[in-house]
CSV table of C-alpha atoms in Angstrom, one decimal:
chain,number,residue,atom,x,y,z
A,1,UNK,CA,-10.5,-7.8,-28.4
A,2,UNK,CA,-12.8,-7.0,-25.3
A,3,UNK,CA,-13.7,-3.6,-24.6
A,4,UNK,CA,-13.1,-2.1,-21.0
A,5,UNK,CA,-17.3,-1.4,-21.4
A,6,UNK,CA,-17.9,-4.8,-22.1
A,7,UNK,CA,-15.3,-5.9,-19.2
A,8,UNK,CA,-16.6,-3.2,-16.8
A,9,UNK,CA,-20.6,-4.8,-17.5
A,10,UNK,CA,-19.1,-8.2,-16.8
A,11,UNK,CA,-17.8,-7.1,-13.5
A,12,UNK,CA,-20.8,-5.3,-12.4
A,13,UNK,CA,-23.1,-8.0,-13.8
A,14,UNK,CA,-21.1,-10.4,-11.4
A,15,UNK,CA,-21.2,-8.4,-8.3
A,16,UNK,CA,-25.1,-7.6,-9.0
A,17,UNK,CA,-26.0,-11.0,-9.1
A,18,UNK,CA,-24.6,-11.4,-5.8
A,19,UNK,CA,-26.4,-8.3,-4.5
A,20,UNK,CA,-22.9,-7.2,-2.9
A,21,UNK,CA,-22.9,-3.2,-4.2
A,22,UNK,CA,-24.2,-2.4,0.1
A,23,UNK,CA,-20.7,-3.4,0.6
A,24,UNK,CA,-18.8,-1.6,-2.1
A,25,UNK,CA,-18.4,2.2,-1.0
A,26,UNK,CA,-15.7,3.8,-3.3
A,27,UNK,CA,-13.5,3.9,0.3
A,28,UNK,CA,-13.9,0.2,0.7
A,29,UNK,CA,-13.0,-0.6,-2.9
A,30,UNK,CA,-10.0,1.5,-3.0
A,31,UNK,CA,-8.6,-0.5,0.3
A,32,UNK,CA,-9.7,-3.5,-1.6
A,33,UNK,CA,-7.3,-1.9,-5.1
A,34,UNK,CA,-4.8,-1.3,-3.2
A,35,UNK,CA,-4.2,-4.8,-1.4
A,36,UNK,CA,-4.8,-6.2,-4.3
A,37,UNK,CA,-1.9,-4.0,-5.8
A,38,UNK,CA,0.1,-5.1,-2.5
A,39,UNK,CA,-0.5,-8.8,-3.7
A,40,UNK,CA,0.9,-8.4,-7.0
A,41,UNK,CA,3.9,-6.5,-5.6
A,42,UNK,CA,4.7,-9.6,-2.9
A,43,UNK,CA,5.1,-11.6,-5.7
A,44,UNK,CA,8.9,-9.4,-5.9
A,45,UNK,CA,9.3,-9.0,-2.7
A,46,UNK,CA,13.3,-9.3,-1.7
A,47,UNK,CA,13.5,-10.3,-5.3
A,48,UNK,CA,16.5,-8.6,-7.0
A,49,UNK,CA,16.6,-8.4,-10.7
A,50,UNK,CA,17.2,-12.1,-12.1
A,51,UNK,CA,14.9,-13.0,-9.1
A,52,UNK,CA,12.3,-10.6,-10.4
A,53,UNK,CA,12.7,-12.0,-14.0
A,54,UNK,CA,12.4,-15.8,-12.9
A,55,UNK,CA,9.6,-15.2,-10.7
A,56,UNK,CA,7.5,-12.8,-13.8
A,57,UNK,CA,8.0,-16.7,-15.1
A,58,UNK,CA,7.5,-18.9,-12.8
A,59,UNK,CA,4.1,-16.9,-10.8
A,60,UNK,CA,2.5,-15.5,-14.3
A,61,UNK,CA,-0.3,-17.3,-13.6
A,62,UNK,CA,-0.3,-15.5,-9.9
A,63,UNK,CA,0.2,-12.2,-11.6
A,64,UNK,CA,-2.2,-12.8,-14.3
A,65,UNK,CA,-5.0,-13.3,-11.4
A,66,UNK,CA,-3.3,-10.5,-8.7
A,67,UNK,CA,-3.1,-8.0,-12.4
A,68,UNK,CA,-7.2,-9.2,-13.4
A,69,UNK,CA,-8.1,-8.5,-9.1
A,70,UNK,CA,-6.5,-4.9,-10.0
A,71,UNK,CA,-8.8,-4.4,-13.1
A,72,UNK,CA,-11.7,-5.5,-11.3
A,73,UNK,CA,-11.7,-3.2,-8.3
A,74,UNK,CA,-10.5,-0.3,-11.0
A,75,UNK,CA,-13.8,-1.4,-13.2
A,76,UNK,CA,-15.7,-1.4,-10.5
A,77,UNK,CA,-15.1,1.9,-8.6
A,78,UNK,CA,-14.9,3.7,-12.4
A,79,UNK,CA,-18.6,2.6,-12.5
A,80,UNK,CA,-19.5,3.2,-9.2
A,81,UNK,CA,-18.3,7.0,-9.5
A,82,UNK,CA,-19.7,7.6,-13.2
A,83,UNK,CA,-16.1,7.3,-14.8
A,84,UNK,CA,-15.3,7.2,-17.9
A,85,UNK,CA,-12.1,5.1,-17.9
A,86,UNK,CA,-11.0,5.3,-21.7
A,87,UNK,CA,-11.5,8.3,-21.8
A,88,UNK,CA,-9.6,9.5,-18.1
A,89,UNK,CA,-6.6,7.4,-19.8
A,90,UNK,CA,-6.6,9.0,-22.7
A,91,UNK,CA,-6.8,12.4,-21.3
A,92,UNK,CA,-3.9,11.7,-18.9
A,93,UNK,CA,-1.9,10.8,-21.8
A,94,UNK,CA,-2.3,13.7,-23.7
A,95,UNK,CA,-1.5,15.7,-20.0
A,96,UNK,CA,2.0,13.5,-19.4
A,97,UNK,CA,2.5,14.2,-22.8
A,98,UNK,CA,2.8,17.7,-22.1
A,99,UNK,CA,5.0,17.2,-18.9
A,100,UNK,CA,6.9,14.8,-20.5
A,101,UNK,CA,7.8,15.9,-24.0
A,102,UNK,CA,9.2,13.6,-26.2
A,103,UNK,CA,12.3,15.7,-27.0
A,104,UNK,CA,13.1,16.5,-23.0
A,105,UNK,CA,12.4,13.4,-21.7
A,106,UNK,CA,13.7,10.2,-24.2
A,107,UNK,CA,15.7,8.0,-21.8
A,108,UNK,CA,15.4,10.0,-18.6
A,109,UNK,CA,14.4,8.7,-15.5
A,110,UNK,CA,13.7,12.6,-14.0
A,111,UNK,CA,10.4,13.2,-12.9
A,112,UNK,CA,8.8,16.5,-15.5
A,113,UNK,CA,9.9,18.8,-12.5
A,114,UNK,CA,13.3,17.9,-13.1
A,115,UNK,CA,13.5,18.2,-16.7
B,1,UNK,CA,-15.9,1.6,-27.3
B,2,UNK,CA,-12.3,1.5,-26.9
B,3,UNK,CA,-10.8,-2.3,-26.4
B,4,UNK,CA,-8.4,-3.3,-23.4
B,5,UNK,CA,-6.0,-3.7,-26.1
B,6,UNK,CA,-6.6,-0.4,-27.8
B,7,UNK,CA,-5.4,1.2,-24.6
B,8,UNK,CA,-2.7,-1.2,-24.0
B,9,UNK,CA,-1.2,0.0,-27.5
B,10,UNK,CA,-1.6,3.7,-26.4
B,11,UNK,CA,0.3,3.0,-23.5
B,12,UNK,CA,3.3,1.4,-24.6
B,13,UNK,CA,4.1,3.7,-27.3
B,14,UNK,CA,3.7,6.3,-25.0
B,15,UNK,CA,6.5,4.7,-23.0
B,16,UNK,CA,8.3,3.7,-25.7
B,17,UNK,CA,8.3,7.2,-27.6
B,18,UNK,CA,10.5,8.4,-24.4
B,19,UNK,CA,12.5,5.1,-24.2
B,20,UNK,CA,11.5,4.3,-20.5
B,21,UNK,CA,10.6,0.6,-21.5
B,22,UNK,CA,14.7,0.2,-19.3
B,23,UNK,CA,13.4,1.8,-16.3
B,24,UNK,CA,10.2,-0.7,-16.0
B,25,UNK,CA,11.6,-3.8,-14.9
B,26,UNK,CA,7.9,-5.4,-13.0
B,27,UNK,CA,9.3,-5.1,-9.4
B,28,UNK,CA,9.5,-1.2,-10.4
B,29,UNK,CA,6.2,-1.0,-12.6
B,30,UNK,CA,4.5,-3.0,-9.1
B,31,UNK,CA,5.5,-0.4,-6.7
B,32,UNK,CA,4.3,2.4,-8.7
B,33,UNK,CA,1.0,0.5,-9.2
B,34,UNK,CA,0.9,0.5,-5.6
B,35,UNK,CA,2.1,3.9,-4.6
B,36,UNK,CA,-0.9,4.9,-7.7
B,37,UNK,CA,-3.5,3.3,-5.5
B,38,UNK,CA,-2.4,4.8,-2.6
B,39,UNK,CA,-3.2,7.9,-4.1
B,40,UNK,CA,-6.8,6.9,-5.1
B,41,UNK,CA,-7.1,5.7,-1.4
B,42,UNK,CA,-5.9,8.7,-0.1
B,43,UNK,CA,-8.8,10.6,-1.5
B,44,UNK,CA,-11.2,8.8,0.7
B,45,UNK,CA,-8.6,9.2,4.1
B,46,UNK,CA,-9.8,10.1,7.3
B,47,UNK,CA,-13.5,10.5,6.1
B,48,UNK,CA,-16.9,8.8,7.1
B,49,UNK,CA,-19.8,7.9,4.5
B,50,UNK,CA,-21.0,11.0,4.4
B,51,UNK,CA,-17.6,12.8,3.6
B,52,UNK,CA,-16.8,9.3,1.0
B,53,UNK,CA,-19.8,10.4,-1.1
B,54,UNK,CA,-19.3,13.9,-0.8
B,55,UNK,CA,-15.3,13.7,-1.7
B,56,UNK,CA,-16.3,11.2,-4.9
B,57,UNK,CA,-18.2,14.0,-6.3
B,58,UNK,CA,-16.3,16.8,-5.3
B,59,UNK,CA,-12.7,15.2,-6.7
B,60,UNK,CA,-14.6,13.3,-9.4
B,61,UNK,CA,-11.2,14.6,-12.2
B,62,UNK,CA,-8.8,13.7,-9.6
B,63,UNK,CA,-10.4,10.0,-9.2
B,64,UNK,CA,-10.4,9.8,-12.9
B,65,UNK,CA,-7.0,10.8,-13.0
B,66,UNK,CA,-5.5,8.7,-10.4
B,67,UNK,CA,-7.8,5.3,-11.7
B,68,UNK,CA,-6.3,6.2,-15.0
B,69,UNK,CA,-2.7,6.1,-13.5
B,70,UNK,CA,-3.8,2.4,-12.2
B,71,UNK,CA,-4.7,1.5,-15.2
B,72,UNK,CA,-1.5,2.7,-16.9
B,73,UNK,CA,0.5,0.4,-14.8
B,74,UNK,CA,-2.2,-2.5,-15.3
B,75,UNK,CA,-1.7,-2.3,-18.7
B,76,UNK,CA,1.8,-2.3,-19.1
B,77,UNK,CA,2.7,-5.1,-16.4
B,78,UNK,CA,0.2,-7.2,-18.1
B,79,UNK,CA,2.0,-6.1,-21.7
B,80,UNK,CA,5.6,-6.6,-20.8
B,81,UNK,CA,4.6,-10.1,-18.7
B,82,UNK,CA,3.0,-11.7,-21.9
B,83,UNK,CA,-0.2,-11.2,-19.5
B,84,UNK,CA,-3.3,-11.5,-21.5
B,85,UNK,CA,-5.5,-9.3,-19.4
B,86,UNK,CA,-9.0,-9.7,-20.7
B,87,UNK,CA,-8.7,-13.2,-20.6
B,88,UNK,CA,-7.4,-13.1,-16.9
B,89,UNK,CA,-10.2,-11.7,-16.1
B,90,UNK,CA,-12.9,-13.6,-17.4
B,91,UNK,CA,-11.2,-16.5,-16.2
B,92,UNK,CA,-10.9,-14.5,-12.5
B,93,UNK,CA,-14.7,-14.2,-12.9
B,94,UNK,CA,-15.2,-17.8,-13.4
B,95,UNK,CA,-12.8,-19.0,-10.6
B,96,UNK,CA,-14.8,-16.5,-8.1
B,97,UNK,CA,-18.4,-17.4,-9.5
B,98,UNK,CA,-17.3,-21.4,-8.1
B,99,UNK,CA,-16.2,-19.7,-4.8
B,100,UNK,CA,-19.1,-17.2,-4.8
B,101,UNK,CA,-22.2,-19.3,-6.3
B,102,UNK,CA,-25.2,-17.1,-6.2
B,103,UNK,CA,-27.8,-18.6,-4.3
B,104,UNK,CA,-25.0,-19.0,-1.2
B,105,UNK,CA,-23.3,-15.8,-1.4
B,106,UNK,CA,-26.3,-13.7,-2.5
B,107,UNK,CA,-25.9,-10.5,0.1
B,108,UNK,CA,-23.6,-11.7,2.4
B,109,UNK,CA,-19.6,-10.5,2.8
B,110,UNK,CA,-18.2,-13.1,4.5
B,111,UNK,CA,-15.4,-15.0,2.5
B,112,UNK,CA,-16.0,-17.9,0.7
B,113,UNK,CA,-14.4,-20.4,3.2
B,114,UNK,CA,-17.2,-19.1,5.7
B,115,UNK,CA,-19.9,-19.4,3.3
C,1,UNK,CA,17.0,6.7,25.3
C,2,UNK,CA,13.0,7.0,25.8
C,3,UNK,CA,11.1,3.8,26.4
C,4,UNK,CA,8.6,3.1,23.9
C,5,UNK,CA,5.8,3.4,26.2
C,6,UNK,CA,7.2,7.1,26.9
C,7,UNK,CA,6.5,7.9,23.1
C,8,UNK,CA,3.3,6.1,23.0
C,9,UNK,CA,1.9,8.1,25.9
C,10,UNK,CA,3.2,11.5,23.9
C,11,UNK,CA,1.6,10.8,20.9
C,12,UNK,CA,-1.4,9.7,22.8
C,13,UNK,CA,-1.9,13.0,24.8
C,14,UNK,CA,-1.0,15.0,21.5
C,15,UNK,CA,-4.1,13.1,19.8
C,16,UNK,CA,-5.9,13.9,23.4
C,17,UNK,CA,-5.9,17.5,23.5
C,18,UNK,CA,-7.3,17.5,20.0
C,19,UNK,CA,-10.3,15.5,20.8
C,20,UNK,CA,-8.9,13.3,17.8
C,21,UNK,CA,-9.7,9.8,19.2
C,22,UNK,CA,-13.4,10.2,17.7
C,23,UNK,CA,-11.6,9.8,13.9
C,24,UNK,CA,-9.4,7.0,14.9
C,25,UNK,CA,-11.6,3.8,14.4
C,26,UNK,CA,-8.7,0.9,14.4
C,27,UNK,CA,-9.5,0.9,10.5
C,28,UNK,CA,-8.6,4.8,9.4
C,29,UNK,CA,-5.8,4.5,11.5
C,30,UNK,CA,-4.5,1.5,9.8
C,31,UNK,CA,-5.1,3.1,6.7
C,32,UNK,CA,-3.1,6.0,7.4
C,33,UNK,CA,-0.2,3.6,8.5
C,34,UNK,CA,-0.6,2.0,5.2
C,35,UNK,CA,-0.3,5.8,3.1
C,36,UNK,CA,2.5,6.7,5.6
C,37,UNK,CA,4.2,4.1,4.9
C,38,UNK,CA,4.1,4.3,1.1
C,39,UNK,CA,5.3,8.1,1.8
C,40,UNK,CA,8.5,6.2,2.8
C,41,UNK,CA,8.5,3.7,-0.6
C,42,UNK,CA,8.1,7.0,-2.9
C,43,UNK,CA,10.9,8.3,-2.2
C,44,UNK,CA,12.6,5.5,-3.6
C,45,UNK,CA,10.3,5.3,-6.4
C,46,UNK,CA,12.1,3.8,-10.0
C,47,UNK,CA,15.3,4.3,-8.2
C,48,UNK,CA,18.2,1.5,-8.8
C,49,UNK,CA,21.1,0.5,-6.2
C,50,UNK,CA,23.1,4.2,-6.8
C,51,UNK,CA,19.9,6.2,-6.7
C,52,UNK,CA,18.7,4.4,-3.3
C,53,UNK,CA,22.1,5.0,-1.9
C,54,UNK,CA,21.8,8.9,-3.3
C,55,UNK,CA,17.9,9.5,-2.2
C,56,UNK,CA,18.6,7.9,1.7
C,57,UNK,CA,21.6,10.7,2.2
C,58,UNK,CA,20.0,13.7,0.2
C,59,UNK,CA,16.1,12.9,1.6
C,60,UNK,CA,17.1,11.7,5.5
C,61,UNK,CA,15.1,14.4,6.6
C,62,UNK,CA,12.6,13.5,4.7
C,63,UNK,CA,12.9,9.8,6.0
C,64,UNK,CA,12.6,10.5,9.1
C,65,UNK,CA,9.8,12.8,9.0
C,66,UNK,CA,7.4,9.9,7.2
C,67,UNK,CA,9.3,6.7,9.5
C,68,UNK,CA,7.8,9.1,12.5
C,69,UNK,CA,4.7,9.4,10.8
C,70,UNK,CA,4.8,5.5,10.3
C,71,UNK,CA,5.9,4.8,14.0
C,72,UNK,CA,3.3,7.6,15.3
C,73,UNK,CA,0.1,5.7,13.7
C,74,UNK,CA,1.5,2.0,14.8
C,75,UNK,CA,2.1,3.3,18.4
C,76,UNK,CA,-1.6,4.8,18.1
C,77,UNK,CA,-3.0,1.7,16.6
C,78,UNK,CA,-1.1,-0.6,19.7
C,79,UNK,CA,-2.4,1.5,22.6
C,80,UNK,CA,-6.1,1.8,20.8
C,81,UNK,CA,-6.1,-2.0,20.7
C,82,UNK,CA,-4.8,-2.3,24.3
C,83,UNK,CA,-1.5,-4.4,22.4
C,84,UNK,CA,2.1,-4.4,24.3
C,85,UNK,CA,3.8,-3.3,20.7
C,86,UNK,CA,7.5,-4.3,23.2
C,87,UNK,CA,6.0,-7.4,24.1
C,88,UNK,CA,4.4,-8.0,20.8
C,89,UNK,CA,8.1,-7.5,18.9
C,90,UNK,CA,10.0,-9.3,21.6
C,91,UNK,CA,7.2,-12.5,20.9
C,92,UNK,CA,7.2,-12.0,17.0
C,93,UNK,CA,11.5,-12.5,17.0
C,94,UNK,CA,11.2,-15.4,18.8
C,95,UNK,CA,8.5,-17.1,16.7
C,96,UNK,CA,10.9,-16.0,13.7
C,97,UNK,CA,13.7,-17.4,15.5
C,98,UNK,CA,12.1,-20.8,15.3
C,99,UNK,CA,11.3,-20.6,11.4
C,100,UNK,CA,14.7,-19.0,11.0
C,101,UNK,CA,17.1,-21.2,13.0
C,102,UNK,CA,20.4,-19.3,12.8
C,103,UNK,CA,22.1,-22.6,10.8
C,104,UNK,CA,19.6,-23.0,8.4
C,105,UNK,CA,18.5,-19.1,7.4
C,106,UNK,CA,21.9,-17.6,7.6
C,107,UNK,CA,22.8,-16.2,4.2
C,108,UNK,CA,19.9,-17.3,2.7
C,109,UNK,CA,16.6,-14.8,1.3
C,110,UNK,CA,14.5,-17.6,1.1
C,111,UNK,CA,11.0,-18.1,2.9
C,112,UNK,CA,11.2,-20.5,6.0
C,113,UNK,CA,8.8,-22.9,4.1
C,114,UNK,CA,11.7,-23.5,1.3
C,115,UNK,CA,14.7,-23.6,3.6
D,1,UNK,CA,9.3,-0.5,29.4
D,2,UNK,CA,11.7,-1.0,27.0
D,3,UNK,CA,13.4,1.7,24.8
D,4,UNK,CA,13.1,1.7,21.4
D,5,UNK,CA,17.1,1.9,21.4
D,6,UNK,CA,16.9,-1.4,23.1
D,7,UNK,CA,14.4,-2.9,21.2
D,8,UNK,CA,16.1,-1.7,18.0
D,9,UNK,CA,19.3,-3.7,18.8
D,10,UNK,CA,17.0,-6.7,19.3
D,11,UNK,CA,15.9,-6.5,16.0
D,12,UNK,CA,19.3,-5.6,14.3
D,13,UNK,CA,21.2,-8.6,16.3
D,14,UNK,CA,18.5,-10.8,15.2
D,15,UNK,CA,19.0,-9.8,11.6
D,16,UNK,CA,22.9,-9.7,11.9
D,17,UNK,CA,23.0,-13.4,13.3
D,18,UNK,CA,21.3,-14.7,10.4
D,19,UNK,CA,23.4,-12.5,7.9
D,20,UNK,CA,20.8,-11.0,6.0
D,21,UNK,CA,22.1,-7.3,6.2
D,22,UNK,CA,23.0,-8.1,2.3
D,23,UNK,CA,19.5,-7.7,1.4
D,24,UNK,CA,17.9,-5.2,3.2
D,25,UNK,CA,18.9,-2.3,1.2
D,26,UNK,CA,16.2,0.4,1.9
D,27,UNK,CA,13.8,0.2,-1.0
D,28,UNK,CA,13.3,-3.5,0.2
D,29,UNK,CA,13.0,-2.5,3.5
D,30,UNK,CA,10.5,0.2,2.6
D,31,UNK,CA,8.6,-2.5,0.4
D,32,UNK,CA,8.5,-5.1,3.1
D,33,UNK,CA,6.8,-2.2,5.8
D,34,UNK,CA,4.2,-1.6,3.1
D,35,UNK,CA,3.2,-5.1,3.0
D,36,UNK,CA,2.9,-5.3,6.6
D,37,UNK,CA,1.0,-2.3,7.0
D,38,UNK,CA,-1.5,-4.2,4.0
D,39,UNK,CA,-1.4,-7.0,6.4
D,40,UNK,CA,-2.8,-4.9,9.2
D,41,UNK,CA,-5.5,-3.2,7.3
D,42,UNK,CA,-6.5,-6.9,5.5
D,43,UNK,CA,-7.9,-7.5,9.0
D,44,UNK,CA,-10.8,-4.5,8.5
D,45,UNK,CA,-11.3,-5.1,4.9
D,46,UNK,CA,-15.2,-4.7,4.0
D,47,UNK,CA,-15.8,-4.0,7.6
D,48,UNK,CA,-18.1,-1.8,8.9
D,49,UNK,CA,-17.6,-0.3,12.6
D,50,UNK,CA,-19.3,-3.2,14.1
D,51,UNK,CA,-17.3,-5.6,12.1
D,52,UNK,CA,-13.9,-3.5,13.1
D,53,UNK,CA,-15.1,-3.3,16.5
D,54,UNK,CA,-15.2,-7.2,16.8
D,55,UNK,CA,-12.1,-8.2,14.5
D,56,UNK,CA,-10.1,-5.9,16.8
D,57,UNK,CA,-11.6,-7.9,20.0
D,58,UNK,CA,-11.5,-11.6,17.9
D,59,UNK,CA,-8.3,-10.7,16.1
D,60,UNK,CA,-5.8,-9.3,18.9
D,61,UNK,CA,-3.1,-11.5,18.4
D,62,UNK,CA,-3.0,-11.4,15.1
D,63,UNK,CA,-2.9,-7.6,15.3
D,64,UNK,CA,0.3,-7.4,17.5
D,65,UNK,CA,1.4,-9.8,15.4
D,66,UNK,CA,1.6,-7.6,12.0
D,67,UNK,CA,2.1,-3.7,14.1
D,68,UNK,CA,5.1,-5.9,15.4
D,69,UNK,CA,6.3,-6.7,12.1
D,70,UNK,CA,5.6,-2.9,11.1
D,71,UNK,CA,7.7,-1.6,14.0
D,72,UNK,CA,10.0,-4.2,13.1
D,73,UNK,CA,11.1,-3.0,9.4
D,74,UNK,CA,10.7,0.6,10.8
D,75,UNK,CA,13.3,-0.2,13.4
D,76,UNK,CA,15.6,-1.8,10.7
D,77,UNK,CA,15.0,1.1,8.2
D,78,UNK,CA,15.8,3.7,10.9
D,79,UNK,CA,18.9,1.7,11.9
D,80,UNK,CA,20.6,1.5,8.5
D,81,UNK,CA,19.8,5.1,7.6
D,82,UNK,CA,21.4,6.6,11.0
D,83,UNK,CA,18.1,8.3,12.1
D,84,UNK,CA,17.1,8.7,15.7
D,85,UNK,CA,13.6,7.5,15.6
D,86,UNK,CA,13.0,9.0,19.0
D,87,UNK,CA,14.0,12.5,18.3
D,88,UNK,CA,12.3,12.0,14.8
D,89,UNK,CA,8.9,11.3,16.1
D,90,UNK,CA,9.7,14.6,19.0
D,91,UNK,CA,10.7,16.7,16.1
D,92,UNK,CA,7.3,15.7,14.4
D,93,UNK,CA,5.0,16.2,17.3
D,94,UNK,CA,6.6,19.7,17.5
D,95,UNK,CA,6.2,20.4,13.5
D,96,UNK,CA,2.3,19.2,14.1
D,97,UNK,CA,1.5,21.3,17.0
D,98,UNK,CA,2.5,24.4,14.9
D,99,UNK,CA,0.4,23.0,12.3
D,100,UNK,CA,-2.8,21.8,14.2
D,101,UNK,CA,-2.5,24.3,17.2
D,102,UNK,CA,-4.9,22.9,20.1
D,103,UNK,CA,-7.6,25.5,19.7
D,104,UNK,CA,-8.1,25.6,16.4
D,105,UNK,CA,-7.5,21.6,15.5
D,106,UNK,CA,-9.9,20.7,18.5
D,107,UNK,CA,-12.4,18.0,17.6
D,108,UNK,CA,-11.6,19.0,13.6
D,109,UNK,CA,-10.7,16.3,11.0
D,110,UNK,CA,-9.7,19.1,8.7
D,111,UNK,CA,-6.4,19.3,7.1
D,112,UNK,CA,-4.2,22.2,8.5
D,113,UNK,CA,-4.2,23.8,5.2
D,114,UNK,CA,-8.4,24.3,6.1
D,115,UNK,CA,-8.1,25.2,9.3
């Protein structure tokens, strides 16, 4: 069991040893999250759903790599911007929690507006 | 310290408290991790380096939210793939650290099949 | 039925008497594309076959509000790069048409390297 | 100069002769004109102007290559929903000159709501 502070210093550590942080403004790494995200998403493209569940087999070791890519950028721009990411999860938990309560929204696809 | 798999837990009974778990097939769960990084993207739209830096302290809660929401979908893809995410990513490290040794990439953005 | 070059040279001058052109390096332009674009995806967002169906009659103003927005940026993008977007298209079917031959592709979703 | 009704039934027929209207349903559609739109802004990833500047030069046809596969799948999206791109994109110069009126969006990269 890793922690996401032990992850994040991993990341960085990487990156720093490469002297690359002159290339990461937080605008550059959020283009870089969200091809990553595109990359992960590809891997479904056209797919419908027994195409989506033989390809979540077949490519795991694609998604496992496009899913880690994700994780990397997110570590990396969380530290770049003083970001706390356990804790910004767990405090947008507790908020969908209120939008979302159990009671109102068990089994419903609505978004909170809707409820 | 929370672990990767801490939050991971959190996540997935906060799904499954509200029974979504039928509404996440991965093609689904991909798209919104897209659409989530679009929105951490957004943040940064339009602006030059000066305006980057002044937006990432300015919308500091709404970066946390929205790389908390990228996260959210991280985790759960990873958890309903079988996708051990920590691991994926030290092995992601290790793959790039062959294509990005140090003393060749060491300040310099090009990608590895220029180095 | 307006020529495409008609609409480019409408959004152009629209752009023109803002004194706009100064924000629209070839990169913030194609990230705008990109977030237009996934304004278009949202609206589908966690939808299945029935709610795709629904969304496309109940949101086809909003459909064609964000395709504009998509086709505004791309027809931006092509005149900012001096690029012939009708000849572009007209060259990109027929290099399709020779991965896709009409006998082999017809019927079939999968990539022209498997067919 | 071709109208985009013209070059819209290019596209379409092309489609239609291969039989692949059974999987473009709209989310697909709308998944496959993200990804292109990635594909464009892949070309300015960690680029700085300079770098833009040149990759725009160095990487024309590649360019024209993905904004035609953009205006492609907003052709094909536009087609099966019944909207009139043409008018669409009139109707949302009109909305934006209400929005950004000329003296008071001049030279401004402000969002109308800050004008």
């Amino acid at each position: 069991m890793t922690s996401l502070e032990q992850l994040s210093q991993d990341v960085v550590r990487f990156r720093d040893e490469r002297d690359w942080k002159q290339f990461h403004n937080p605008k550059d790494v959020a283009v870089s999250l969200l091809l990553e995200a595109g990359e992960v998403l590809e891997i479904f493209q056209w797919k419908d759903a027994a195409g989506v569940a033989e390809a979540a087999q077949a490519r795991k070791g694609d998604l496992a790599d496009e899913l880690a890519d994700v994780l990397c950028y997110t570590l990396l721009m969380a530290h770049d911007l003083g970001i706390d990411l356990s804790a910004a999860l767990a405090a947008k938990l507790r908020k969908n929690a209120l939008k979302y309560p159990v009671d109102k929204a068990k089994g419903s696809s609505s978004k909170y507006t809707e409820l």
